[in-house]
XYZ file of C-alpha atoms in Angstrom:
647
model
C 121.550 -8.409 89.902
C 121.679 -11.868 87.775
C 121.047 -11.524 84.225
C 119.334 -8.496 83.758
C 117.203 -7.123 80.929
C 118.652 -4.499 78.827
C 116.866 -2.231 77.067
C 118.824 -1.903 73.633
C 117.744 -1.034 70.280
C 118.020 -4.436 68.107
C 121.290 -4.485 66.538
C 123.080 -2.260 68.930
C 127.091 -3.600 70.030
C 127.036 -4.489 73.524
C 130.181 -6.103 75.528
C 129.741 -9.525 77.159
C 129.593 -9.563 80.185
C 131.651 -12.611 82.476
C 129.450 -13.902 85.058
C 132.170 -13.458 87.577
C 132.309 -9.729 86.887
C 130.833 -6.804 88.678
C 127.663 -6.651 86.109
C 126.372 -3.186 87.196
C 129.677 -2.076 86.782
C 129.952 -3.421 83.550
C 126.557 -2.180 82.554
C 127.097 1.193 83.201
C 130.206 1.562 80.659
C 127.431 2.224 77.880
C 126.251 5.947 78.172
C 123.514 4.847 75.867
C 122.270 1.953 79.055
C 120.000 4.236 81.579
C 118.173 2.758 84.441
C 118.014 -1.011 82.891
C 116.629 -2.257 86.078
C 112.796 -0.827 85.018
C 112.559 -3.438 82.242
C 111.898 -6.218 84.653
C 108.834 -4.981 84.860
C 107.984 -5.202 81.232
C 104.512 -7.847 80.599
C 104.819 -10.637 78.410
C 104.308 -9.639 74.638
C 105.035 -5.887 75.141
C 108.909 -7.098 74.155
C 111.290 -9.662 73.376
C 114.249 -10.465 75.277
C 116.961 -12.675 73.909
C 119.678 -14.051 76.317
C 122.768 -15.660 74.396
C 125.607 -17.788 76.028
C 128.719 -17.676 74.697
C 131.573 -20.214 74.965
C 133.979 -17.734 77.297
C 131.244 -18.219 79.838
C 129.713 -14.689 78.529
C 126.240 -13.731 77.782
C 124.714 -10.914 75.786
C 121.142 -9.675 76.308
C 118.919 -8.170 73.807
C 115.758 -6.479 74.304
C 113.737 -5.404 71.332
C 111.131 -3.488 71.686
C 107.697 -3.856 69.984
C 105.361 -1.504 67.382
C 102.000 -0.394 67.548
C 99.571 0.550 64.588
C 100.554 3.697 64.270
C 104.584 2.313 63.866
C 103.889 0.095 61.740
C 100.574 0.225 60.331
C 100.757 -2.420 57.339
C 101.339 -4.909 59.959
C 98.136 -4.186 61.659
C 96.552 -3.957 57.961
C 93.028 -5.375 57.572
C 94.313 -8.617 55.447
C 91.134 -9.350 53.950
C 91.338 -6.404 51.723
C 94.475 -8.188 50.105
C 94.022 -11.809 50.008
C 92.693 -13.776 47.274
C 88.619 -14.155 47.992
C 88.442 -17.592 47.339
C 91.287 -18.292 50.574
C 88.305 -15.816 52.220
C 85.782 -17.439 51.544
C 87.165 -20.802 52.335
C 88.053 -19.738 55.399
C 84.261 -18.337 56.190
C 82.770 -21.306 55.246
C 85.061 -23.247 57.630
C 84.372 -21.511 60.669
C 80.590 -20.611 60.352
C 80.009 -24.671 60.307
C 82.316 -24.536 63.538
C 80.623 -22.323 65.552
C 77.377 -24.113 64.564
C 79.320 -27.400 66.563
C 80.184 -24.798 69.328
C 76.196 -23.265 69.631
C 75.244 -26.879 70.050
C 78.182 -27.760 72.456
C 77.094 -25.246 74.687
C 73.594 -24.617 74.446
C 73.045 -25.973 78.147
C 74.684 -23.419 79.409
C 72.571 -20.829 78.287
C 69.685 -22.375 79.771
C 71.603 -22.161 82.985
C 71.774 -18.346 82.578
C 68.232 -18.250 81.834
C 67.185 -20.582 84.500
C 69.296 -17.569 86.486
C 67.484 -14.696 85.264
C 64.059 -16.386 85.368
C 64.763 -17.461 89.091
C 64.994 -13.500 89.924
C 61.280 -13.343 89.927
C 62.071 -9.798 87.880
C 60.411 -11.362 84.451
C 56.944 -12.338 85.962
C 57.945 -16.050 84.730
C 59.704 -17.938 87.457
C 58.798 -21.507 86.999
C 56.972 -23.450 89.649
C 53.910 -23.702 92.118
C 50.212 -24.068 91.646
C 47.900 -23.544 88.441
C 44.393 -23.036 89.526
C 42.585 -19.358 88.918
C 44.258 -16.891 91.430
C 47.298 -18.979 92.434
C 50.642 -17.603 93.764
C 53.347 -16.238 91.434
C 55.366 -14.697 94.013
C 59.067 -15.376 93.697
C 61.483 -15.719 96.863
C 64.130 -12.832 96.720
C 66.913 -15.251 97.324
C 69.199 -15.044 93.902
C 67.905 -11.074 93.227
C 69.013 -10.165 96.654
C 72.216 -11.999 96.521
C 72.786 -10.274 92.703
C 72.220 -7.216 94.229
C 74.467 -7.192 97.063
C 77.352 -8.512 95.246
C 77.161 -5.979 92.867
C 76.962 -3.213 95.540
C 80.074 -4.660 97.551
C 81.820 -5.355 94.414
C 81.601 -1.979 92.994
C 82.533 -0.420 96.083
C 86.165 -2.738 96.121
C 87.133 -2.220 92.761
C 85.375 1.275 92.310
C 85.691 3.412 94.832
C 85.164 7.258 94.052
C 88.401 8.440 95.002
C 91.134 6.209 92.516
C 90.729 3.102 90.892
C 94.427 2.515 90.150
C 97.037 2.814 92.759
C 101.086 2.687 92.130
C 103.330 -0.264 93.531
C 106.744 -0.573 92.498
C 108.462 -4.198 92.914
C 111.847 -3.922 94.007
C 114.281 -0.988 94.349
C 112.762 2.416 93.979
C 114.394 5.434 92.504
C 113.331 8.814 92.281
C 112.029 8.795 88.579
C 110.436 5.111 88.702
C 108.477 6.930 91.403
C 107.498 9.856 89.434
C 106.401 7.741 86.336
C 104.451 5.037 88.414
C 102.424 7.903 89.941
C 101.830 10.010 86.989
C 100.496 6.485 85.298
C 98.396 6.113 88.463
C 96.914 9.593 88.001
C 96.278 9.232 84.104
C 94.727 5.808 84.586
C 92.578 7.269 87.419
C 91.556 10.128 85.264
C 90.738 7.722 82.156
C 88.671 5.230 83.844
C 86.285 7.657 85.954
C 86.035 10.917 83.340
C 87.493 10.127 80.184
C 85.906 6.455 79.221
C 82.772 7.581 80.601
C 80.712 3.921 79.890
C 83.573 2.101 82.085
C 82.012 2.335 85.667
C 78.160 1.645 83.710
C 79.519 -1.450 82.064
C 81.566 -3.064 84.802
C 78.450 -2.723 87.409
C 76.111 -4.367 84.765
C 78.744 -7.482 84.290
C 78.892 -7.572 88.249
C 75.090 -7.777 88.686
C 75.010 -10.343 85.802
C 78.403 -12.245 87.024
C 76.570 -14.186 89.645
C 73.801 -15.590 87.475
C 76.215 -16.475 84.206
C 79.452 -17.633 86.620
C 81.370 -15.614 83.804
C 81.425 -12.249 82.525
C 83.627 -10.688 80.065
C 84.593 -6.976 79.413
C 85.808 -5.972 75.614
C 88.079 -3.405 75.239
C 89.325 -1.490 71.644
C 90.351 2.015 70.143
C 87.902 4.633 68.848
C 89.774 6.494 66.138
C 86.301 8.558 66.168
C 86.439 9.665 69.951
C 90.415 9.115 69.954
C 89.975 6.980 73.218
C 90.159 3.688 74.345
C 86.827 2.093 74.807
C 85.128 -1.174 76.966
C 81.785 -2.991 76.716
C 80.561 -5.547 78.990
C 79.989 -8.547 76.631
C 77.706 -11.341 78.481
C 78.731 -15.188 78.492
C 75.961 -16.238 76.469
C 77.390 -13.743 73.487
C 80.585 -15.891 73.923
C 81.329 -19.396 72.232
C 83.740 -21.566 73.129
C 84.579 -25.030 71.875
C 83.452 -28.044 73.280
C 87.118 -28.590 74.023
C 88.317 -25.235 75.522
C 89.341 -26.007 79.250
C 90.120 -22.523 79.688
C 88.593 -18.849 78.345
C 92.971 -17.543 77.515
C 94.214 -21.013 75.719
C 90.959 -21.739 73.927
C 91.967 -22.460 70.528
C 88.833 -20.372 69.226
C 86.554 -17.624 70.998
C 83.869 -16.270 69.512
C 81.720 -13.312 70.175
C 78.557 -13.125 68.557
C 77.740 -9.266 67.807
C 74.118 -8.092 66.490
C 75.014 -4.795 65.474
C 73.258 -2.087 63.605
C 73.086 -0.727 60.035
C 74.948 2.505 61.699
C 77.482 0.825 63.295
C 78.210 -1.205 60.496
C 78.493 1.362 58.368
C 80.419 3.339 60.965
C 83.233 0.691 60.913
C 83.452 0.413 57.397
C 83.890 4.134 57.150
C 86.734 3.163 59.164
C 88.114 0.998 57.640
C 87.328 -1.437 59.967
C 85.472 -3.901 57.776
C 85.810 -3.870 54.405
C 82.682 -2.993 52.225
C 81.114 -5.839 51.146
C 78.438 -5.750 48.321
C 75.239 -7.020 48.033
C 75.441 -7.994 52.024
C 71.772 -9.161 52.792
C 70.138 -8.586 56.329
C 67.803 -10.978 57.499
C 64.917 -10.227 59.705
C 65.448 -10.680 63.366
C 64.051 -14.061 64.541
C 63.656 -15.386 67.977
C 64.960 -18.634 67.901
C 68.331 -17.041 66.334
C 68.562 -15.120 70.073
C 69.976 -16.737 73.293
C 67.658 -18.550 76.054
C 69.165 -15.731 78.149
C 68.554 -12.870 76.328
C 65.387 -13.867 75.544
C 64.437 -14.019 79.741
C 65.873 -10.844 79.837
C 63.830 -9.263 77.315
C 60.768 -10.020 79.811
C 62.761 -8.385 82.566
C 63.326 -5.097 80.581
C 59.936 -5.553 78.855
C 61.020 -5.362 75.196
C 60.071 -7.214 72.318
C 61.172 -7.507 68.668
C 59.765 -5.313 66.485
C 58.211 -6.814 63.417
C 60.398 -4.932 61.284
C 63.741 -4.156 61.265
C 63.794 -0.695 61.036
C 67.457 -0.365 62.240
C 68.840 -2.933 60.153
C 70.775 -5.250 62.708
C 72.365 -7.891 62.065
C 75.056 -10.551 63.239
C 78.259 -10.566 62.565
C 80.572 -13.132 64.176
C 84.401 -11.460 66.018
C 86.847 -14.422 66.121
C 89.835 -15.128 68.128
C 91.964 -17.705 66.885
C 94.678 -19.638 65.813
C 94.986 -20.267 61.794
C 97.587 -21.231 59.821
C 97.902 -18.981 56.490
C 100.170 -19.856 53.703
C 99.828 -16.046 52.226
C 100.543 -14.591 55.127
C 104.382 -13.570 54.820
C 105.026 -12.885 57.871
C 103.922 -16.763 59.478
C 105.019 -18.746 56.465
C 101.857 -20.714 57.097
C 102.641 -21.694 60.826
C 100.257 -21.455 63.376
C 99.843 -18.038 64.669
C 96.806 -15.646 66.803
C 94.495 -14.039 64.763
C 91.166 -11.958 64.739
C 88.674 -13.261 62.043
C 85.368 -11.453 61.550
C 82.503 -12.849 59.285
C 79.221 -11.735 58.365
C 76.396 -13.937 58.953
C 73.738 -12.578 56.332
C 76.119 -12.676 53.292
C 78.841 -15.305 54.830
C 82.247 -13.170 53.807
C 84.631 -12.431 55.663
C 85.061 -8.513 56.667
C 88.234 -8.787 58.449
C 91.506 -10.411 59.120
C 93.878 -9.021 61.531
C 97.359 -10.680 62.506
C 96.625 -9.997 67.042
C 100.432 -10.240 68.321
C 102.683 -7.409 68.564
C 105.023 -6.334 65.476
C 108.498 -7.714 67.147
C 107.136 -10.098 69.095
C 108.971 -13.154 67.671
C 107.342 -15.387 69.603
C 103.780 -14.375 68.216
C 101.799 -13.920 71.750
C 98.503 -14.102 71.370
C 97.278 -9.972 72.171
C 93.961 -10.467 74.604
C 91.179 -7.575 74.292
C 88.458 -9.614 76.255
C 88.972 -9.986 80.223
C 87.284 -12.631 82.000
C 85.813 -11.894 85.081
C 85.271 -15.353 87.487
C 82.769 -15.655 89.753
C 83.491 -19.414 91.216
C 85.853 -21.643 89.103
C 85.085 -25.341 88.274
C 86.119 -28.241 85.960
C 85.905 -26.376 82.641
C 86.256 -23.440 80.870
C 83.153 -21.247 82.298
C 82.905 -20.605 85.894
C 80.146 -21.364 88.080
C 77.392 -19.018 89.620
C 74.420 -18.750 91.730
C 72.239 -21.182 89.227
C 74.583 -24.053 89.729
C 75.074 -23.308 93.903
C 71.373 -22.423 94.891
C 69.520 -22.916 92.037
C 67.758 -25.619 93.381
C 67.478 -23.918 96.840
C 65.887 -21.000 95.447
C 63.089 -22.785 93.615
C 62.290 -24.662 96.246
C 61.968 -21.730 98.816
C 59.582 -20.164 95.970
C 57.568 -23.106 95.936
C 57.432 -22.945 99.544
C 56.560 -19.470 99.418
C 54.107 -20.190 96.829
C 52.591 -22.806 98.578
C 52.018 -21.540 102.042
C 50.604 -17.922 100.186
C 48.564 -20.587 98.334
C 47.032 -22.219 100.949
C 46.204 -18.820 102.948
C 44.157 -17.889 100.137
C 42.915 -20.918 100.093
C 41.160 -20.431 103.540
C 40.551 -16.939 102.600
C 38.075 -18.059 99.624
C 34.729 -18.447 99.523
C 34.491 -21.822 98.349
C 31.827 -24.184 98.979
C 30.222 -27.258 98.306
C 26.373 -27.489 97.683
C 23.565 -29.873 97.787
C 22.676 -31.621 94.382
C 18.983 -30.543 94.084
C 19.117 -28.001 96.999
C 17.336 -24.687 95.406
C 19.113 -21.893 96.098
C 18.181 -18.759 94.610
C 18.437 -14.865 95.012
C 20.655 -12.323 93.610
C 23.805 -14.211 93.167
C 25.143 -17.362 94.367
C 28.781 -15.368 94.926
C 27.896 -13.006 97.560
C 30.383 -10.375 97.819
C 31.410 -8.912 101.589
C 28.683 -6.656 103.553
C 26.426 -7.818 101.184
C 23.048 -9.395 102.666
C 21.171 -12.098 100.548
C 18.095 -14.004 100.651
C 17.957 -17.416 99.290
C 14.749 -20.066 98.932
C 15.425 -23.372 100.808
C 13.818 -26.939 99.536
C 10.567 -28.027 101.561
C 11.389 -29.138 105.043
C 15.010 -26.883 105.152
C 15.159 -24.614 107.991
C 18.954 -24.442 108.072
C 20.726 -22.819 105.808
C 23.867 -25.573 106.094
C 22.245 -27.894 105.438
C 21.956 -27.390 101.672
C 25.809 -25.720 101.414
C 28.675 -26.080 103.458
C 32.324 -24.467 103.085
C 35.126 -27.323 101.840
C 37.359 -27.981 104.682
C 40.779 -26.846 103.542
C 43.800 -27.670 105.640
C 45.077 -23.976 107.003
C 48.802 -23.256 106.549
C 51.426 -25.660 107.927
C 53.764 -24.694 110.697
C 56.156 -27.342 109.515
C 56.134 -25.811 105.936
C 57.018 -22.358 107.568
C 59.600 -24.308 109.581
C 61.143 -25.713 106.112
C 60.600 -22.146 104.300
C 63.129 -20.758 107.427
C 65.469 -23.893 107.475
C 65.927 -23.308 103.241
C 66.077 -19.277 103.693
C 69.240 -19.775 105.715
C 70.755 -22.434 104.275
C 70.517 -20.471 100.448
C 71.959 -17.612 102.031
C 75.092 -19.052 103.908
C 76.121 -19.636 100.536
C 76.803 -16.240 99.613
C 77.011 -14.362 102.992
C 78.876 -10.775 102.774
C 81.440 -9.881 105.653
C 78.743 -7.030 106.301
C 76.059 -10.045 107.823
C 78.709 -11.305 110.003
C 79.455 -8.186 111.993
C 75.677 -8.081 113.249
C 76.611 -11.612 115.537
C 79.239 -9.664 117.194
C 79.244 -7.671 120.645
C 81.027 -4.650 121.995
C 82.537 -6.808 124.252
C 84.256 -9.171 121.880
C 88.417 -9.457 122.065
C 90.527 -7.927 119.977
C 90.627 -10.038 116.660
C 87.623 -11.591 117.221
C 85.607 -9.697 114.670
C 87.675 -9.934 111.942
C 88.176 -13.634 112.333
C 84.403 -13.991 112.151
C 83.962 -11.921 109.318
C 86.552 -13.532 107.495
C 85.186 -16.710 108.522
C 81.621 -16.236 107.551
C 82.493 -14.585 104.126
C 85.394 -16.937 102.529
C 83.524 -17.341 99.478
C 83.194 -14.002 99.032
C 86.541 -13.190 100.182
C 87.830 -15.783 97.301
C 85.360 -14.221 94.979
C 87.438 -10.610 95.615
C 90.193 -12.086 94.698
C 89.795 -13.006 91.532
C 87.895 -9.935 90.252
C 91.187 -8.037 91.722
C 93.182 -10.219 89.485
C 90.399 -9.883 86.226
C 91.182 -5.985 86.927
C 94.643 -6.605 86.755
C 94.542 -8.032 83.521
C 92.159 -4.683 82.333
C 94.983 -2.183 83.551
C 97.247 -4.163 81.257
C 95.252 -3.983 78.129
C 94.499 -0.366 78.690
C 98.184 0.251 79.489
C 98.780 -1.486 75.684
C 96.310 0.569 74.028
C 97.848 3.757 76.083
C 101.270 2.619 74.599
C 100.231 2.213 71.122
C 98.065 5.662 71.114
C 98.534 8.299 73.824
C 99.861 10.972 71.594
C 96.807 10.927 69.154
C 94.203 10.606 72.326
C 91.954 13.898 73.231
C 92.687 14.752 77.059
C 91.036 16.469 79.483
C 91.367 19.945 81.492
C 92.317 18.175 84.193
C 95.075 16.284 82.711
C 96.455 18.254 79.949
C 99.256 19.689 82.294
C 100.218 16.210 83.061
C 103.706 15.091 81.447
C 102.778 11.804 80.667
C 104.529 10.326 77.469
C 103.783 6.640 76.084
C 106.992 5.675 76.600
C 105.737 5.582 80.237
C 103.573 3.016 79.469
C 106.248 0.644 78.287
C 106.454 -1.094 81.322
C 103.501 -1.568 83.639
C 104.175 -3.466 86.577
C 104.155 -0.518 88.854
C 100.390 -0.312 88.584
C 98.266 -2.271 90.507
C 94.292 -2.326 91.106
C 93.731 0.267 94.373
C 91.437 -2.704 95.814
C 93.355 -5.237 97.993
C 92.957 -8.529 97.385
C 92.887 -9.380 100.947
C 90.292 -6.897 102.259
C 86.997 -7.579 100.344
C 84.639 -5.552 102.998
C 84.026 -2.210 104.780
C 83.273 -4.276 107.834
C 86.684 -5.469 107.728
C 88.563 -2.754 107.470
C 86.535 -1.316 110.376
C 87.752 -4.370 112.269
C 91.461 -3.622 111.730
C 91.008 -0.259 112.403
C 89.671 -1.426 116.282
C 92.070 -3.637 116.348
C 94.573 -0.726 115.932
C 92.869 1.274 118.665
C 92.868 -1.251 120.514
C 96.318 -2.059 120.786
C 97.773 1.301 120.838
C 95.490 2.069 123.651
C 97.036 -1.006 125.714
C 100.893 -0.008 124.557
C 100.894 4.041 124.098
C 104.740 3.994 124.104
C 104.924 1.542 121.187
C 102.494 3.495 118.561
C 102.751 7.117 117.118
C 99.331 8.636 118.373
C 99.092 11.174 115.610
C 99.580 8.480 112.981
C 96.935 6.285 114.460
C 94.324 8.858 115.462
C 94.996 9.766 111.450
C 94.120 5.952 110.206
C 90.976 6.332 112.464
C 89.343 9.409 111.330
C 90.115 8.814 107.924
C 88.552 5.193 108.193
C 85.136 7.167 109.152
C 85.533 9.187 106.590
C 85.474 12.439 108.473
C 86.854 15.384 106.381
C 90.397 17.873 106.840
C 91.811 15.797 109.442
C 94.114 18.108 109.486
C 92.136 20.918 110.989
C 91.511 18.469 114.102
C 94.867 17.120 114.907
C 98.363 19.118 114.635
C 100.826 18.959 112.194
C 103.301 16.450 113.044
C 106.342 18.799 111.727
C 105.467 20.891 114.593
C 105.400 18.212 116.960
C 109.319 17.379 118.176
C 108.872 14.473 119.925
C 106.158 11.650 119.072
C 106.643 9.733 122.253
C 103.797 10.220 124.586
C 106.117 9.387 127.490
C 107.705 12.916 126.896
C 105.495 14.890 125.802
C 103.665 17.097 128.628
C 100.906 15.874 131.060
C 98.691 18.314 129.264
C 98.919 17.348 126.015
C 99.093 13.452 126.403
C 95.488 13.563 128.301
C 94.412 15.798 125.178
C 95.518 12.934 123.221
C 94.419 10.125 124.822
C 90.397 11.680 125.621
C 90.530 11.851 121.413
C 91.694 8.600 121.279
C 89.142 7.254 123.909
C 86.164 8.905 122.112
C 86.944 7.938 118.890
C 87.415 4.263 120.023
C 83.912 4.617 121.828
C 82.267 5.384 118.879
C 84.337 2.743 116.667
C 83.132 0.216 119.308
């Protein structure tokens, strides 16, 4: 193995080591050196590695490990309750009149998200189609329908009911890199679906919302009240970037804008999050100080702002940046990640955290938001459903609108009467069943002659025409695999349906692929926070028993997302699974029955397989070809039925 990492405590002696020599060999003289491969799986800021070559031809290795806040709390300090207030308030003062630049810079893409949300048809405003008394505001299901499907096939990838987290280990597996990679896998598993309760709730509201905003984020931190690790889904249009950010990890600022409670405020300066700052004024909530998109989605939920504010929110502004602070001793005034928080009402500044890892020489930047994609483009924000169908969508509403329109049109009773023409009686609106006499002029005998209804054109079979033609060409934009397999037969050849699944859904499919990444990126922060505070964390019934020590979560390669980037549908997997039958059906002597007639049942999800097949320790010999004639045509009228019902 060439140049390994060695996991050392800083300062330790350790021999160089000539290139030329037998390096595991070498390695192994130090009895305090056990299992040095596993820190090739360590993620970049959880250590520091230092590789020195020395003139012989030689190199030593260093790996230092890095501190959390409970190691080494002053370095994770709130600084604002020690630096001078006037740095402070410089330093608010700077960045409130940026992030007034950044509202500006990218207050067009909030009205995209609106233009989103109002397009649903779910807030009664959809823009578009007729104004007379009684005309249309039906809204075409288009981007609510796609919203909601993507959610639903989402949520069932990334959170299926049986694991979220799955073990992998890269390389060459030993006994105990097995053993900690699957007791991770089991404690991860347990955290995300019973122990942070909110997670599954927040991640399927940023899926429904990721379509309409092309970017979502999720927020993650440590509650020293519930001693667990916590997420929130925080929506793109509570996000700021700057006008020059080309991407959501590099930007050189990212702000989230938080209207929080009296409570909570409170809550975090009890503590000792914030620092307690006096005479902090809250201002009454106004509606020009909230998003486009928040505001459309206040129809949708059908609230409105109260004219008081009882609860006392207010905004305070979470900052991730880079700043360069001459009082910090530990930067020497270079440039270096921080977390700057600042309150709107009273502009101070209620906290200042250094956000890289004590050790980390190299200062990486700690992330805490994840951002999930739904189509990438020029730019820091992705794109969604506003940008690819927007158009398409208000134009089948208008189409919609008109043709409904124009069938009430022909449906009315409207009419056109003759100036001087008396007409009298009850009412001149005469409702249905309803029999009325009216007084004609001298010399009328026919009752048209003095009204007549206006000749409206009925509804046009080339506007239905167009209203199909736009229907399909908004949805083969963001067709599922699940559409796809209704255009297939029974008869197709093997292959056939997955090609045209995977075909038909390679937006989606790229879509997938992505999110599996984004949820990559959350098992890594969660691993960090595990790190930094298992032993103070409350646990579970279920997994008290477990042996599970942070030092397990040192490294965390060897846990991957259970969803596959590859396989993004049911439908799919169905198709493999035929595929499967298929061939093991045309070449019995090639497959292991058991195994196969296993992937099958378990694919339909039918419960203890084992009851229904025999235990492959009893059976010697897996070959069909010697089995007896008796049990092979067992075998293969299971096999045949199960295929049957498969295809």
């Amino acid at each position: 193995m060439a140049n390994p990492i060695l996991p050392i405590a800083q300062g330790s002696n350790l021999p160089s080591l000539d290139k030329n020599e037998d390096v595991h060999e070498a390695i192994m003289q130090e009895d305090e050196i056990e299992h040095y491969e596993d820190v090739l799986g360590l993620e970049e800021g959880e250590g520091e590695e230092e590789v020195i070559e020395l003139d012989d031809g030689s190199v030593i290795i260093n790996y230092k490990p890095t501190e959390g806040p409970n190691q080494n709390p002053e370095f994770y300090a709130n600084l604002a309750e020690t630096f001078d207030e006037g740095v402070l308030d410089a330093l608010a003062t700077e960045y409130l009149d940026l992030l007034d630049v950044d509202k500006e810079a990218r207050k067009d893409r909030d009205k995209q998200y609106e233009d989103g949300l109002r397009r649903t048809g779910m807030g009664k405003d959809a823009p578009g189609g007729a104004t007379f008394d009684g005309a249309s505001k039906v809204v075409h299901p288009v981007m609510a329908e796609a919203c909601v499907d993507f959610a639903a096939s989402s949520a069932r990838e990334l959170l299926p009911a049986d694991g979220i987290v799955k073990s992998e280990i890269k390389g060459e597996a030993d006994r105990e890199r097995l053993e900690i990679a699957e007791r991770k896998a089991n404690f991860l598993n347990w955290q995300l679906t019973e122990q942070i309760l909110e997670y599954r709730d927040e991640m399927e509201q940023m899926l429904t919302q990721l379509p309409l905003g092309g970017s979502q984020f999720v927020k993650w931190r440590y509650d020293a009240e519930q001693k667990r690790p916590t997420c929130e889904w925080v929506p793109i249009d509570s996000i700021l970037l700057p006008y020059a950010a080309s991407n959501f990890y590099t930007a050189q600022r990212v702000t989230e804008v938080q209207d929080i409670t009296e409570d909570v405020y409170q809550q975090r300066i009890d503590q000792g999050i914030y620092r307690d700052v006096e005479n902090a004024y809250i201002s009454e909530i106004e509606l020009d100080q909230m998003t486009r998109a928040t505001q459309a989605n206040n129809k949708i939920e059908g609230r409105d702002i109260p004219e008081k504010n009882v609860d006392g929110v207010r905004r305070v502004y979470e900052i991730t940046c880079f700043l360069r602070l001459d009082d910090d001793n530990e930067t020497d005034g270079k440039r270096a990640p921080y977390i700057l928080i600042i309150d709107e009402a009273s502009s101070k500044v209620l906290a200042l955290y250094r956000n890289w890892a004590y050790g980390d020489e190299k200062q990486t930047k700690l992330d805490w938001y994840v951002e999930f994609k739904f189509i990438p483009w020029r730019g820091a924000y992705a794109i969604g459903l506003p940008h690819l169908i927007g158009g398409l969508s208000a134009a089948l509403t208008g189409a919609l609108r008109a043709l409904l329109d124009s069938a009430h049109i022909n449906n009315a009773p409207t009419m056109l009467k003759l100036k001087g023409g008396k007409v009298s009686g009850q009412s001149d609106v005469i409702d249905v069943t309803q029999v009325t006499e009216i007084e004609g002029a001298p010399g009328v005998d026919d009752v048209r002659k003095i009204a007549m209804p206006v000749p409206f054109n009925p509804p046009n079979q080339v506007l239905f025409a167009l209203l199909g033609w736009l229907d399909s060409a908004a949805k083969g934009v963001v067709t599922t695999a699940e559409e796809k397999i209704a255009e297939i037969t029974s008869n197709a050849p093997v292959g056939t349906t997955q090609a045209m699944i995977e075909q038909g859904a390679a937006v989606f499919s790229s879509i997938h692929a992505r999110l599996h990444d984004s949820q990559r990126r959350v098992l890594r922060v969660l691993a960090r926070l595990n790190k930094w505070y298992l032993d103070e964390q409350t646990r579970g019934e279920v997994i008290e028993d477990l042996e599970i020590t942070k030092d397990d979560f040192e490294k965390n390669s060897d846990i991957i997302p259970v969803s596959d980037p590859h396989i993004f549908a049911e439908s799919q997997r169905y198709a493999q699974i035929q595929t499967l039958a298929a061939r093991a059906e045309k070449n019995p002597d090639l497959y292991n029955r058991i195994a196969v007639e296993k992937r099958i049942l378990k694919q339909i999800k039918l419960p203890d397989i084992n009851e229904v097949l025999p235990d492959p320790q009893d059976v010697k010999d897996m070959n069909p070809a010697l089995r007896s004639e008796e049990h092979t045509s067992e075998l293969q009228s299971h096999h045949d039925l199960v295929c049957r019902l498969l295809l």
